[in-house]
PDB file of C-alpha atoms in Angstrom:
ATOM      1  CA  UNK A1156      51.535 -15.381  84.500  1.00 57.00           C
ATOM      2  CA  UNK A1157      52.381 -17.361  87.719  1.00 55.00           C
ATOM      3  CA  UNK A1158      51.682 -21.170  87.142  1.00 53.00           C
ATOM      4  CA  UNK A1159      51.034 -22.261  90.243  1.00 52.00           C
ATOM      5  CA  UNK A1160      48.424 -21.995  93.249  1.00 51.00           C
ATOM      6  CA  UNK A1161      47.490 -22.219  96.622  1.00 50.00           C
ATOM      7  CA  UNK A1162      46.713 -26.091  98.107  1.00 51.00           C
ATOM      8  CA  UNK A1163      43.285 -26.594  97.171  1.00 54.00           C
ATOM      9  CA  UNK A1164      40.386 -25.521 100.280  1.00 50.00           C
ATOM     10  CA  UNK A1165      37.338 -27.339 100.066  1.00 44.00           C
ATOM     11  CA  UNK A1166      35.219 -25.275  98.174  1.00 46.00           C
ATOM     12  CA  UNK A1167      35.466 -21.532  96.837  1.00 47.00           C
ATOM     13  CA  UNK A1168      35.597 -19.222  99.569  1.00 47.00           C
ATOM     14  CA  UNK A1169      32.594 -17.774 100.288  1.00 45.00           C
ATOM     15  CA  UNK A1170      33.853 -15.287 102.918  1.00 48.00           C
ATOM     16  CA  UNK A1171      34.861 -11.658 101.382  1.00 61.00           C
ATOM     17  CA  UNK A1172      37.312  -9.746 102.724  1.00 74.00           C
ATOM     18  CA  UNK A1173      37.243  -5.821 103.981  1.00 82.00           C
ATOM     19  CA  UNK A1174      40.474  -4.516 103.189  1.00 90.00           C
ATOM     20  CA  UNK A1175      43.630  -5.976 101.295  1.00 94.00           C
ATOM     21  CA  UNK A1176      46.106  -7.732 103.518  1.00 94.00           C
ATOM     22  CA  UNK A1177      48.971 -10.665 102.353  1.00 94.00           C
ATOM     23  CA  UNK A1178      46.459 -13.230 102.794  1.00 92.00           C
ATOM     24  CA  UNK A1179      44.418 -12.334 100.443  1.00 94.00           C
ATOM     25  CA  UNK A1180      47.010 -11.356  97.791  1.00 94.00           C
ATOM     26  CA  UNK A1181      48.697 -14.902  98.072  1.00 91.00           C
ATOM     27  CA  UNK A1182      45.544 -16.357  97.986  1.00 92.00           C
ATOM     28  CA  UNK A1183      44.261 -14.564  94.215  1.00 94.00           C
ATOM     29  CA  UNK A1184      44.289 -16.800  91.284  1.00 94.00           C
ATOM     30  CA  UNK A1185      47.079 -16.124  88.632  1.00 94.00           C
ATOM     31  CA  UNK A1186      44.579 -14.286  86.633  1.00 94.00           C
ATOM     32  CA  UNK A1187      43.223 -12.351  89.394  1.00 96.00           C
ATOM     33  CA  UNK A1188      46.319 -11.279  90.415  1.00 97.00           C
ATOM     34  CA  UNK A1189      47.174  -9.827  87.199  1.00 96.00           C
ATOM     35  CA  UNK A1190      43.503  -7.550  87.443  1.00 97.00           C
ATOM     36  CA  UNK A1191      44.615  -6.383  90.768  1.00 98.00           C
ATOM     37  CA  UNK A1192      48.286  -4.970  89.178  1.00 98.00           C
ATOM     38  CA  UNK A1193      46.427  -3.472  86.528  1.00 97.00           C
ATOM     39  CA  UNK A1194      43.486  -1.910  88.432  1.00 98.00           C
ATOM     40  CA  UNK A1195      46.106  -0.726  90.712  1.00 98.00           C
ATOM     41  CA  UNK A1196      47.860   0.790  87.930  1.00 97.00           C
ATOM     42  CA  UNK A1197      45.350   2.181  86.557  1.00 97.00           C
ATOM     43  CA  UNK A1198      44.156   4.140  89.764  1.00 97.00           C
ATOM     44  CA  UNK A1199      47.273   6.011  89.827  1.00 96.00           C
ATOM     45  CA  UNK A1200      46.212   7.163  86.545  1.00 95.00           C
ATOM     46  CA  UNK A1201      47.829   4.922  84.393  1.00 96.00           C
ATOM     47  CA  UNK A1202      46.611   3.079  81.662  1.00 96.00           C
ATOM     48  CA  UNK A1203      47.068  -0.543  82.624  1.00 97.00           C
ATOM     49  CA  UNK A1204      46.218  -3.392  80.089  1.00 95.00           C
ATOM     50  CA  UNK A1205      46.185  -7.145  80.614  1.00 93.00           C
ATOM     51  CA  UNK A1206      47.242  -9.121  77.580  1.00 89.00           C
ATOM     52  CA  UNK A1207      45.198 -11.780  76.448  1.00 74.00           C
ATOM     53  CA  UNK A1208      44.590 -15.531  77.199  1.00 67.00           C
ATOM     54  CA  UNK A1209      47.217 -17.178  75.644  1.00 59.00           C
ATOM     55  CA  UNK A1210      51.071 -17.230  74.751  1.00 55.00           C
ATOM     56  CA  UNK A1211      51.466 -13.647  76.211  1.00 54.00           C
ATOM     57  CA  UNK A1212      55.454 -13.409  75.591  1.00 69.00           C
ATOM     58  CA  UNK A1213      56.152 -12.846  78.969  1.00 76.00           C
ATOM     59  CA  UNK A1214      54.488  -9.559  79.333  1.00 92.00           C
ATOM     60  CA  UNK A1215      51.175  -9.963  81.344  1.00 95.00           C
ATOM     61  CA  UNK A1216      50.280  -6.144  81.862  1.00 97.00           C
ATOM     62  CA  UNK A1217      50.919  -3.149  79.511  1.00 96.00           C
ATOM     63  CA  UNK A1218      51.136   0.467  80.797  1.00 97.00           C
ATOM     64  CA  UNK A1219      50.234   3.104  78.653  1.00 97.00           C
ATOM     65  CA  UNK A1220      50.963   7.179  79.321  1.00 95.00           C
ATOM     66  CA  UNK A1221      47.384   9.177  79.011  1.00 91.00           C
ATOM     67  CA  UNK A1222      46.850  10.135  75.589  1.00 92.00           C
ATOM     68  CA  UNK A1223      49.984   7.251  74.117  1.00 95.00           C
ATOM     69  CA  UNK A1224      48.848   4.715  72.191  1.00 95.00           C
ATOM     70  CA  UNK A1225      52.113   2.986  73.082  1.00 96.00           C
ATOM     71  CA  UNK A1226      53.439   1.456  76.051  1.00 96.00           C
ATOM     72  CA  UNK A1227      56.255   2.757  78.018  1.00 97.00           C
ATOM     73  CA  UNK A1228      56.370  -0.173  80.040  1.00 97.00           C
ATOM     74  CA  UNK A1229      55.968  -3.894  80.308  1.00 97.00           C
ATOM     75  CA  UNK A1230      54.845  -5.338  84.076  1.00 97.00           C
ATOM     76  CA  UNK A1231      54.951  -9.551  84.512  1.00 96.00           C
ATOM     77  CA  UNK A1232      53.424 -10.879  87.127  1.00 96.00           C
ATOM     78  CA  UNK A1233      53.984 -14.198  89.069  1.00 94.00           C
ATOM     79  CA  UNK A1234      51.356 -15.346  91.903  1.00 93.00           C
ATOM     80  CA  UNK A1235      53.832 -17.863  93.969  1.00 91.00           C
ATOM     81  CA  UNK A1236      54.286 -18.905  97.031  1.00 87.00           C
ATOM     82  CA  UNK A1237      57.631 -19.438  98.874  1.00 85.00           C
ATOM     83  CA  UNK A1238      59.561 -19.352  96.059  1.00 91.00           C
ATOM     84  CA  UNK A1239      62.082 -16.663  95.351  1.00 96.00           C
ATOM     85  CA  UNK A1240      61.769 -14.931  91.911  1.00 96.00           C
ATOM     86  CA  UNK A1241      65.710 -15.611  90.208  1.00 97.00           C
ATOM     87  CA  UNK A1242      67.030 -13.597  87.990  1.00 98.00           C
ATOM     88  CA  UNK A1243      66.505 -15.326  85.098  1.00 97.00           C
ATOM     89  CA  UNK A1244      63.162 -14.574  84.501  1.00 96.00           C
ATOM     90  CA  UNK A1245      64.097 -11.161  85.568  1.00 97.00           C
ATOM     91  CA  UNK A1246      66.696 -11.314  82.586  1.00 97.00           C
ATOM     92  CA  UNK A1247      63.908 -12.422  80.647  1.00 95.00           C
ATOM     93  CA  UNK A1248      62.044  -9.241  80.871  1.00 96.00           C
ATOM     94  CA  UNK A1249      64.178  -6.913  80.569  1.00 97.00           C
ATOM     95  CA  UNK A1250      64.650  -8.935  76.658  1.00 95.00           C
ATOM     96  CA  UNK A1251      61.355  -8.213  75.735  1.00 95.00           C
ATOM     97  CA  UNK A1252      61.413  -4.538  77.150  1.00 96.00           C
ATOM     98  CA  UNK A1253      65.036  -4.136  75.079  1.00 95.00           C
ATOM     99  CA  UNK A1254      63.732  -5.748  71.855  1.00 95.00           C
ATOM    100  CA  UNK A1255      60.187  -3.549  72.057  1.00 95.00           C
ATOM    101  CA  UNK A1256      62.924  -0.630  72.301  1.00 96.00           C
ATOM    102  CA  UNK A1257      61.003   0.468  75.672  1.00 96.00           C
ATOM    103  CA  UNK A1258      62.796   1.965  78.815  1.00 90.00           C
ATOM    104  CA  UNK A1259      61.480   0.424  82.067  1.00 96.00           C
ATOM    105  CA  UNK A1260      59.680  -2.874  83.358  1.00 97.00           C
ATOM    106  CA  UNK A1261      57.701  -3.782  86.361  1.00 98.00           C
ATOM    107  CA  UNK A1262      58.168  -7.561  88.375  1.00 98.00           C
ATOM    108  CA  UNK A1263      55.225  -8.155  90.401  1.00 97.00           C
ATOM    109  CA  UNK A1264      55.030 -11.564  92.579  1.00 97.00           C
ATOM    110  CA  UNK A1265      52.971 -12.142  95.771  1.00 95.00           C
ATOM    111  CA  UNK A1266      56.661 -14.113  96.883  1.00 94.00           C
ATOM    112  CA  UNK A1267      59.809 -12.402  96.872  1.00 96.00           C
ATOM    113  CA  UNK A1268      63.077 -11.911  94.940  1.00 97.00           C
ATOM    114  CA  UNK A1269      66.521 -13.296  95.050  1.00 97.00           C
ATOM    115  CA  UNK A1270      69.513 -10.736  96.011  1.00 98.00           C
ATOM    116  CA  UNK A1271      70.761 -11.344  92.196  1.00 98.00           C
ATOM    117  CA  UNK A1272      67.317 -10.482  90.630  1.00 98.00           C
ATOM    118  CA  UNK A1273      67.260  -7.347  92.541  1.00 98.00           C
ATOM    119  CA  UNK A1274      70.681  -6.692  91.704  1.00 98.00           C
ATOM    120  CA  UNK A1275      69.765  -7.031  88.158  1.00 98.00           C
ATOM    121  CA  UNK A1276      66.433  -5.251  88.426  1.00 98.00           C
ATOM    122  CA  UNK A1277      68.219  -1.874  89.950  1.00 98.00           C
ATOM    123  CA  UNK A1278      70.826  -1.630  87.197  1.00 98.00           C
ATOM    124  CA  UNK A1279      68.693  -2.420  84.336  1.00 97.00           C
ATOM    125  CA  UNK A1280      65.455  -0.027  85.461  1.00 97.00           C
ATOM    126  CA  UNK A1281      62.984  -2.429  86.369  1.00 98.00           C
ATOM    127  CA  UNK A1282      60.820  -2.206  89.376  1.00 98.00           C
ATOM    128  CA  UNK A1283      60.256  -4.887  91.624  1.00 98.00           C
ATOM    129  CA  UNK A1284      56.977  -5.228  93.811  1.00 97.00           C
ATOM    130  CA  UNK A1285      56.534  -7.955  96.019  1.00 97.00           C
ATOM    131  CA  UNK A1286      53.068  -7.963  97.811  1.00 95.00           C
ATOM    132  CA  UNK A1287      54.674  -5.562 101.204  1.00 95.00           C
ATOM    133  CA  UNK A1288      55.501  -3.206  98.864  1.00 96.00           C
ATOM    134  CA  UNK A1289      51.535  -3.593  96.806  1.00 96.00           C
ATOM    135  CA  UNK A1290      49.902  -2.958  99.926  1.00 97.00           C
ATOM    136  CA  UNK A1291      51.755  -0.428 100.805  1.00 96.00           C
ATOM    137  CA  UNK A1292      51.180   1.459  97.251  1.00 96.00           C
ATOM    138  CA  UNK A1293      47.727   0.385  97.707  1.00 96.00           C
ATOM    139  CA  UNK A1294      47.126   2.052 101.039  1.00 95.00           C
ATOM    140  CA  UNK A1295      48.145   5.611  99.403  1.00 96.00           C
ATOM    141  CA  UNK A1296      45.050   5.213  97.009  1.00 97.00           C
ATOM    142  CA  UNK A1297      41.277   7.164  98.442  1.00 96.00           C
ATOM    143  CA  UNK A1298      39.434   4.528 100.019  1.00 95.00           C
ATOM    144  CA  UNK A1299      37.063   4.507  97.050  1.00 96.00           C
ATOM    145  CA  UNK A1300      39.541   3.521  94.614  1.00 96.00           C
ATOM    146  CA  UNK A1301      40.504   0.687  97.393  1.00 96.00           C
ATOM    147  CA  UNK A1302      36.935  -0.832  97.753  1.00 95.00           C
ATOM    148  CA  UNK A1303      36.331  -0.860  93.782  1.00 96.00           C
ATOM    149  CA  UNK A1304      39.732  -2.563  93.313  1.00 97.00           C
ATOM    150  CA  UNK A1305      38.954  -5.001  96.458  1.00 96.00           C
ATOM    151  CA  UNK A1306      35.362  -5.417  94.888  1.00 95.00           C
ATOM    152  CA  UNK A1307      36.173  -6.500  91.598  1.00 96.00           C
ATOM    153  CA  UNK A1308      39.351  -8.689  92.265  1.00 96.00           C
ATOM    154  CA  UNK A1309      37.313 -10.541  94.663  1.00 95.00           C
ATOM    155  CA  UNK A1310      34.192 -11.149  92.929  1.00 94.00           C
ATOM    156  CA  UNK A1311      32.808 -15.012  92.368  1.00 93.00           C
ATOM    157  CA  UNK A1312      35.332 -17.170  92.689  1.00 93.00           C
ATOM    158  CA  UNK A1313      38.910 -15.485  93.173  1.00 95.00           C
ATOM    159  CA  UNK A1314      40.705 -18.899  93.886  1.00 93.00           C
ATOM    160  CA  UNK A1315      40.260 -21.453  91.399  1.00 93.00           C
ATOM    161  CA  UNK A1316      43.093 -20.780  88.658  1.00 93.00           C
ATOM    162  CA  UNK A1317      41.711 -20.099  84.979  1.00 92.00           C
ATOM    163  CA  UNK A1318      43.176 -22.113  81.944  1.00 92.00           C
ATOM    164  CA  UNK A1319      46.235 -19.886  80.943  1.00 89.00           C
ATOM    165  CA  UNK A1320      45.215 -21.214  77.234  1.00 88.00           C
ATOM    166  CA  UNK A1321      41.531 -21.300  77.140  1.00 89.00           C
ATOM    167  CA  UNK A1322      40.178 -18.958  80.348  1.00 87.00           C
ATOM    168  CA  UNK A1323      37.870 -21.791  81.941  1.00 91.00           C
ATOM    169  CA  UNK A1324      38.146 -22.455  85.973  1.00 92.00           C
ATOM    170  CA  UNK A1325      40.061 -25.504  86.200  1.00 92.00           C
ATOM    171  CA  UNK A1326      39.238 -28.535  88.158  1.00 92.00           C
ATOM    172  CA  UNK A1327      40.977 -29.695  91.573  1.00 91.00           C
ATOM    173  CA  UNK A1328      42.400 -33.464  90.475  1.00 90.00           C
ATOM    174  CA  UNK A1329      42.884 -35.027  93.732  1.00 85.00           C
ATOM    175  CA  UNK A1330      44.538 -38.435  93.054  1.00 84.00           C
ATOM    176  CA  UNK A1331      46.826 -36.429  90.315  1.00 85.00           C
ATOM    177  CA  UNK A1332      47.175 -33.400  92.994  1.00 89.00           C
ATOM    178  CA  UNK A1333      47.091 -30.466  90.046  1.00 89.00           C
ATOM    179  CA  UNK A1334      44.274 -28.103  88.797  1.00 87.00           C
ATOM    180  CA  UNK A1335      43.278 -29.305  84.912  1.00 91.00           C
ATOM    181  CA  UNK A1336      41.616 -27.821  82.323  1.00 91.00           C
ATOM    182  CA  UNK A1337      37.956 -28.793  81.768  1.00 90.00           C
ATOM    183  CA  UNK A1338      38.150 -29.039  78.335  1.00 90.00           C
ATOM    184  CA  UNK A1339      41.158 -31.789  78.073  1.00 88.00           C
ATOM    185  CA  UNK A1340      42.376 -32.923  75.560  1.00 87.00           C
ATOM    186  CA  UNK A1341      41.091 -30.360  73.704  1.00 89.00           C
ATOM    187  CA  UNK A1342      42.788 -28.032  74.972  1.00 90.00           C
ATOM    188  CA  UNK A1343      46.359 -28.817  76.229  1.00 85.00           C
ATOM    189  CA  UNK A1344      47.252 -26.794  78.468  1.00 86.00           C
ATOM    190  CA  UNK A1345      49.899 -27.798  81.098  1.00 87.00           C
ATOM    191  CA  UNK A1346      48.526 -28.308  84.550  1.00 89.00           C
ATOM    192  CA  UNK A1347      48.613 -26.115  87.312  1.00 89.00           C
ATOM    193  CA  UNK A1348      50.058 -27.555  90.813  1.00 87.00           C
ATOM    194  CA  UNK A1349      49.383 -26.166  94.421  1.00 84.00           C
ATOM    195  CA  UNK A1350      52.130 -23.919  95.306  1.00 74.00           C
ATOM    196  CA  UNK A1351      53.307 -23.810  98.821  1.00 61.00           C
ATOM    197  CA  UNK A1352      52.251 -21.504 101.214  1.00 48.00           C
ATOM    198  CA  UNK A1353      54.420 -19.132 102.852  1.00 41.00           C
ATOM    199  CA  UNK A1354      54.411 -16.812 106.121  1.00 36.00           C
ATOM    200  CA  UNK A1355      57.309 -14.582 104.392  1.00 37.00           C
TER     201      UNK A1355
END
């Protein structure tokens, strides 16, 4: 999961959009970035699951072939802004994918990737979609399977990251300028800061 955010508006949005754009996409919470990559997936007709709250092992969506009960591929997912995606955490995936014994991978990030990640990606069979290349996949769906994707990504409050450890909205601290958990320090889980927009 991406670990950062959009600077903080006001309030939640209370505006909802018609159609997909790269607005939008860069504006989804880490969590409801991940539902769009799996409802996406899952409109093509594959199974698409998210893992769980928690220490996910770098693997934030699972595709599954109709009728498998195991995945053939791993997708992680990172909701940035103007920061490049490096090839490290490229390198990263394709070690889980290898030690799973699976064949393929999918990098999705609303930024972009360096020319060594997407050197890496090609040779190792990983696919790499950056949010250009989502809405253009996305715009090949029927329109139905577009306004049920747009409808449930964006519904309540699609902003405001959840807790990566516990799944509560955090809360905007101004003077601290990061997005805490609620439930702190019960739950310790790192804070989230504003990531920086980008026109890219």
């Amino acid at each position: 999961a991406g670990q950062t955010t959009e600077v903080p508006p006001a309030e939640p949005p209370t505006l909802r959009h018609s159609e997909f754009s790269t607005a939008l996409i860069r504006e989804l919470e880490w969590k409801r970035f991940e539902l769009l990559i799996s409802l996406y997936f899952n409109a093509t007709g594959i199974r698409a699951e998210c893992t769980q709250i928690g220490a996910d092992g770098g693997i934030d969506v699972k595709l599954f072939r109709p009728g498998e009960a195991r995945p053939y591929s791993y997708v992680q997912c990172k909701a940035w802004g103007s920061e490049l995606v490096g090839v490290s955490l490229v390198r990263e995936l394709f070690g889980v994918i290898a030690a799973d014994k699976l064949s393929e991978g999918v990098f999705a990030t609303t930024s972009n990737f360096t020319p060594d990640a997407r050197a890496f990606a090609s040779a190792n069979n990983i696919a790499l979609l950056t949010t250009a290349e989502l809405l253009d996949q996305l715009g090949r769906l029927p329109p139905e399977n577009i306004r049920e994707i747009l409808t449930q990504v964006t519904a309540g409050d699609y902003t405001t990251p959840s807790c990566p450890q516990c799944d509560r909205k955090m809360i905007w601290k101004g003077k601290a300028g990061f997005w805490g958990c609620p439930k702190f320090p019960v739950c310790r889980s790192s804070p989230i800061y504003p990531r920086s927009r980008t026109t890219a």
